[in-house]
mmCIF file of C-alpha atoms in Angstrom:
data_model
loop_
_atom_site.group_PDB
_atom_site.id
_atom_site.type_symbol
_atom_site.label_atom_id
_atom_site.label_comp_id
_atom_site.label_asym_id
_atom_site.label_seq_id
_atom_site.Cartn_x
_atom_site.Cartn_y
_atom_site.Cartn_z
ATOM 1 C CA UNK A 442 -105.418 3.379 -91.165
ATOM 2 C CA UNK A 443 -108.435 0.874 -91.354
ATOM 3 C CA UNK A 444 -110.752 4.035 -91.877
ATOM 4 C CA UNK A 445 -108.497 5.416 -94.306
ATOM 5 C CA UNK A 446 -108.746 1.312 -96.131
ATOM 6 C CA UNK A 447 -112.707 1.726 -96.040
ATOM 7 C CA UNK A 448 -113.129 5.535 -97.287
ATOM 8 C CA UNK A 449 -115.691 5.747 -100.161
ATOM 9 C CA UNK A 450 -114.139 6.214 -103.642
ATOM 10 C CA UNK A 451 -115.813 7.983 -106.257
ATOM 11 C CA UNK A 452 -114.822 5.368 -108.911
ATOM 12 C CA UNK A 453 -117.278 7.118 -111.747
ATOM 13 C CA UNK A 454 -115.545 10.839 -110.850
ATOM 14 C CA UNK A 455 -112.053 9.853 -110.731
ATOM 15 C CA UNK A 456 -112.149 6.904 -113.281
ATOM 16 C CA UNK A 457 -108.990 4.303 -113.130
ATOM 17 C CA UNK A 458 -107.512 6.576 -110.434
ATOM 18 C CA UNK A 459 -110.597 5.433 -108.082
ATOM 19 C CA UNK A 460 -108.808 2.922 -106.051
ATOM 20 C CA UNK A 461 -108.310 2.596 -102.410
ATOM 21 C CA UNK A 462 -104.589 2.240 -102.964
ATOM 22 C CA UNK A 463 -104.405 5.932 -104.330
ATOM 23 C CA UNK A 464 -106.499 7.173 -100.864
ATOM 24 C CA UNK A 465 -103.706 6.091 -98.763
ATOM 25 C CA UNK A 466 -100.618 5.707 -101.172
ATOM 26 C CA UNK A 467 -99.145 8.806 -102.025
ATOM 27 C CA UNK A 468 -95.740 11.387 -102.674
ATOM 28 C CA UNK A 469 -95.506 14.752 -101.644
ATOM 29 C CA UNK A 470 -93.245 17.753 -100.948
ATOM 30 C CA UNK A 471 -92.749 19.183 -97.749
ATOM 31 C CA UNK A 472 -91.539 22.724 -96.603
ATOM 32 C CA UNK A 473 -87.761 21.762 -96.671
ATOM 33 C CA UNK A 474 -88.569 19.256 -99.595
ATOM 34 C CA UNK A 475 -90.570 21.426 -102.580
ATOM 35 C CA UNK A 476 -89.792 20.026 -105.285
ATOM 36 C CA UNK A 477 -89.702 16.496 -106.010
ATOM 37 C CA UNK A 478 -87.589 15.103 -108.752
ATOM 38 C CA UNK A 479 -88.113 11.691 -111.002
ATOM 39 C CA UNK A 480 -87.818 10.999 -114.479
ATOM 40 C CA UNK A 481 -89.181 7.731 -116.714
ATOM 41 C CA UNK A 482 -86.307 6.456 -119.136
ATOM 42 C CA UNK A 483 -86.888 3.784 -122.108
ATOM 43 C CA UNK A 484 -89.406 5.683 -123.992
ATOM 44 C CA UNK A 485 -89.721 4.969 -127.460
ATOM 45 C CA UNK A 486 -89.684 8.235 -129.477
ATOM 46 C CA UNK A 487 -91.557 7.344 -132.172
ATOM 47 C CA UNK A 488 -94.377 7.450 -129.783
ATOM 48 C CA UNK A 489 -96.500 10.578 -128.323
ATOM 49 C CA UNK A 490 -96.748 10.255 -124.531
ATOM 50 C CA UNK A 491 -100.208 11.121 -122.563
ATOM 51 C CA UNK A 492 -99.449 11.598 -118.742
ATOM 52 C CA UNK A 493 -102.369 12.167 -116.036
ATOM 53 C CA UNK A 494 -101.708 12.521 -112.602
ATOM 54 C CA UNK A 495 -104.681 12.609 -109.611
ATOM 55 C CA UNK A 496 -104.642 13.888 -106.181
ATOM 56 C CA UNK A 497 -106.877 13.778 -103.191
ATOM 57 C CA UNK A 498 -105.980 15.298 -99.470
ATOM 58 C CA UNK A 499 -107.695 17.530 -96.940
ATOM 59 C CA UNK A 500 -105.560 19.902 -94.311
ATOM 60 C CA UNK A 501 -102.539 20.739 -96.521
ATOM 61 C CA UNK A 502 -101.011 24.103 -96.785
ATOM 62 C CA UNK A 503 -101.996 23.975 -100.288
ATOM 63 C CA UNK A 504 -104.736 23.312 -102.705
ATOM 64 C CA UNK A 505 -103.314 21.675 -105.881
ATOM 65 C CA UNK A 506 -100.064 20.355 -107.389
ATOM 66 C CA UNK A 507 -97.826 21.270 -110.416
ATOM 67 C CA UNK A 508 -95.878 18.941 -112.321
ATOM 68 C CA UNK A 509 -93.590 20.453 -114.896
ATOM 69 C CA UNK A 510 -92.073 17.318 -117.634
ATOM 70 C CA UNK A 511 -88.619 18.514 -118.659
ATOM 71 C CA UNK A 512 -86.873 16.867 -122.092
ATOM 72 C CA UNK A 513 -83.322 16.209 -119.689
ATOM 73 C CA UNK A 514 -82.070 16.272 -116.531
ATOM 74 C CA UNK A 515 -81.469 20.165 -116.282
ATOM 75 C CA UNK A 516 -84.736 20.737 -115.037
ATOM 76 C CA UNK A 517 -84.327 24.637 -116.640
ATOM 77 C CA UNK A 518 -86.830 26.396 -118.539
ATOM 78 C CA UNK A 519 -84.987 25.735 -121.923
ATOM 79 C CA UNK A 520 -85.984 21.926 -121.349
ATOM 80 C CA UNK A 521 -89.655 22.392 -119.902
ATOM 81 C CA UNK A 522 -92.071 20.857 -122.360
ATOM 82 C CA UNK A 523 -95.438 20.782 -120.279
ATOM 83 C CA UNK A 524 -97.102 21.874 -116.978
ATOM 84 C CA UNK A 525 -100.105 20.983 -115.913
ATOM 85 C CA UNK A 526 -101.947 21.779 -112.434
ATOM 86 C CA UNK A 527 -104.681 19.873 -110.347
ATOM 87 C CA UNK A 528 -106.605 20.653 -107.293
ATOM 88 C CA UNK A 529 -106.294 17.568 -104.540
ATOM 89 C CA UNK A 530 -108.515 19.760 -102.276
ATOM 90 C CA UNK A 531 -111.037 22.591 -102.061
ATOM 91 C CA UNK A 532 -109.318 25.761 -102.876
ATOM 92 C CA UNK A 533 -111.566 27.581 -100.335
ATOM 93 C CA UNK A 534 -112.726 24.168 -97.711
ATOM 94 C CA UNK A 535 -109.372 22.429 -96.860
ATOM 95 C CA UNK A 536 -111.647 19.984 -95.435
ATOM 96 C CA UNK A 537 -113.152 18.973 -99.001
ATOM 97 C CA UNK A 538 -111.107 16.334 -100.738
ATOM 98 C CA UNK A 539 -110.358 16.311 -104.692
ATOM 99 C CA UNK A 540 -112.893 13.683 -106.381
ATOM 100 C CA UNK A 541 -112.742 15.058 -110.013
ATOM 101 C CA UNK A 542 -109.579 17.191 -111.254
ATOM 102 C CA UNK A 543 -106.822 15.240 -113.162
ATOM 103 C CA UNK A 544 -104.373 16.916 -114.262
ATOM 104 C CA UNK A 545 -103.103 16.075 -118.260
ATOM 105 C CA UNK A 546 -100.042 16.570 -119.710
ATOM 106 C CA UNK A 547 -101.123 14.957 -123.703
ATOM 107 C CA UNK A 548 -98.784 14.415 -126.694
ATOM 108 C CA UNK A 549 -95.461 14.764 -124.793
ATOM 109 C CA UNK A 550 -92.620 13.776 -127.285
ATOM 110 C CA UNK A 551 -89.185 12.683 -126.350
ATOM 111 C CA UNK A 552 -85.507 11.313 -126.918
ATOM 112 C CA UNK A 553 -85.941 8.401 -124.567
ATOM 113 C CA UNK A 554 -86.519 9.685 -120.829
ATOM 114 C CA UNK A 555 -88.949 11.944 -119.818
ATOM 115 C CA UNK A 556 -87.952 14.384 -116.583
ATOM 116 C CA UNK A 557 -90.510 15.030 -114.044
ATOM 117 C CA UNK A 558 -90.722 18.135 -111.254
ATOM 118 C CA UNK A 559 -93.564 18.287 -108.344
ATOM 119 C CA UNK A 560 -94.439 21.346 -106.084
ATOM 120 C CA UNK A 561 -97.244 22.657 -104.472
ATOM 121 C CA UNK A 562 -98.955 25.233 -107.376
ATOM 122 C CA UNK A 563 -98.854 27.809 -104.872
ATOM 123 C CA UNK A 564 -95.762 27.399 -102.685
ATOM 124 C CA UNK A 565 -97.172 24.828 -100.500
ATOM 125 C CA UNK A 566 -97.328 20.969 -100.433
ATOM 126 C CA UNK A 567 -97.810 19.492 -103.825
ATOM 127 C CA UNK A 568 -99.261 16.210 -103.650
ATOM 128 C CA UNK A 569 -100.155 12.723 -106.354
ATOM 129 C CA UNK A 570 -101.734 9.949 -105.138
ATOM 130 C CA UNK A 571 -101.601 8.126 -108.503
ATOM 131 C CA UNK A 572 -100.497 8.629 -112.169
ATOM 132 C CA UNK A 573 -100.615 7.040 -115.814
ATOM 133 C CA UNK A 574 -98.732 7.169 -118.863
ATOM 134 C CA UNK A 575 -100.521 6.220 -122.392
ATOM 135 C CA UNK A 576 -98.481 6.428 -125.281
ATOM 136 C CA UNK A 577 -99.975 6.487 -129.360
ATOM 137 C CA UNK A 578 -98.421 6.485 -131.932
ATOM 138 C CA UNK A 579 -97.260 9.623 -133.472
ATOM 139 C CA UNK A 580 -98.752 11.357 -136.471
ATOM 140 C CA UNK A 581 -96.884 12.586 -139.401
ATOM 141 C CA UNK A 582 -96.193 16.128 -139.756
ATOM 142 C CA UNK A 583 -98.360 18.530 -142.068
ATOM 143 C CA UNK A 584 -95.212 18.647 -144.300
ATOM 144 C CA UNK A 585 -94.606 14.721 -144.286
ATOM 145 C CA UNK A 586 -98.029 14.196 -145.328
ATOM 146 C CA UNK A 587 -98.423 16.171 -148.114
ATOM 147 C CA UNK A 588 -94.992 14.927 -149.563
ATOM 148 C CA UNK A 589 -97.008 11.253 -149.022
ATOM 149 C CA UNK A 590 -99.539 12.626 -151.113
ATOM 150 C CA UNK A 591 -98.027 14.159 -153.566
ATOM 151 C CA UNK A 592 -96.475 10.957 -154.403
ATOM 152 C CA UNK A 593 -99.483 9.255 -154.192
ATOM 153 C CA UNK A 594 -100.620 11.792 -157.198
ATOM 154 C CA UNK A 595 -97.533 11.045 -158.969
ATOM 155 C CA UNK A 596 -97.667 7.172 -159.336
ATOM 156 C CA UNK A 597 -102.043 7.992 -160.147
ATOM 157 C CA UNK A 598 -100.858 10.104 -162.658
ATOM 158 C CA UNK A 599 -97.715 7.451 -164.528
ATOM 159 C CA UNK A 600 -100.830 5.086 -164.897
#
């Protein structure tokens, strides 16, 4: 709605998720929906992943979302690699919108997909309005660099 267009967005709380769009854009589960299911393929594994999710709603049966990232398609606990939770309302005033909890799921690694599960955190409607994904590059292992420094040592030492 026009209202809904023209509601004030706390840009400096919520950061690059403060846009109108991600007021009036979102996904969410329902009571004979409660999960929701998605997954982002052509990752390059070499990289480290960084994915932050927002959410802002008043009147749901619910106060926050979950969002479980899964290394394959199973969606089973053997292949869960992160959860993270964030409030899109008062837990106590349904009538008090979200305007500072992201929720963060850092350094995710992967094969080339990463899969994705919403739900309400506590049974009810889990909701996003909006969501990144950063990637970095990955660093070395403990083991890998001290083999990298060890042969540093080596060729200090032949001089």
């Amino acid at each position: 709605t026009q209202s809904q267009i023209n509601a004030t967005v706390f840009t400096s709380a919520a950061g690059i998720f403060g846009v109108k769009e991600a007021l009036v854009d979102y996904i969410a589960t329902t009571s004979t929906v409660p999960s929701v299911k998605w997954s982002i393929n052509g990752l390059d594994s070499s990289l480290l992943y960084t994915i932050k999710f927002y959410g802002s709603a008043k009147y749901q049966n619910d106060y926050a979302t979950k969002l479980n990232v899964y290394s394959d398609n199973t969606f089973n606990s053997s292949s869960l690699i992160a959860t993270a939770t964030a409030n899109y309302q008062s837990p106590t005033q349904s009538w008090v919108i979200n305007t500072t909890d992201i929720g963060v799921l850092p350094n995710l690694t992967t094969t080339g997909s990463l899969y994705f599960e919403m739900r309400g955190a506590n049974g009810g409607t889990g909701l996003i309005n909006a969501m990144s994904i950063e990637s970095l590059a990955a660093i070395p292992e403990p083991s890998t660099m001290q083999l990298v420094l060890l042969s540093l040592l080596a060729l200090r030492k032949r001089k």
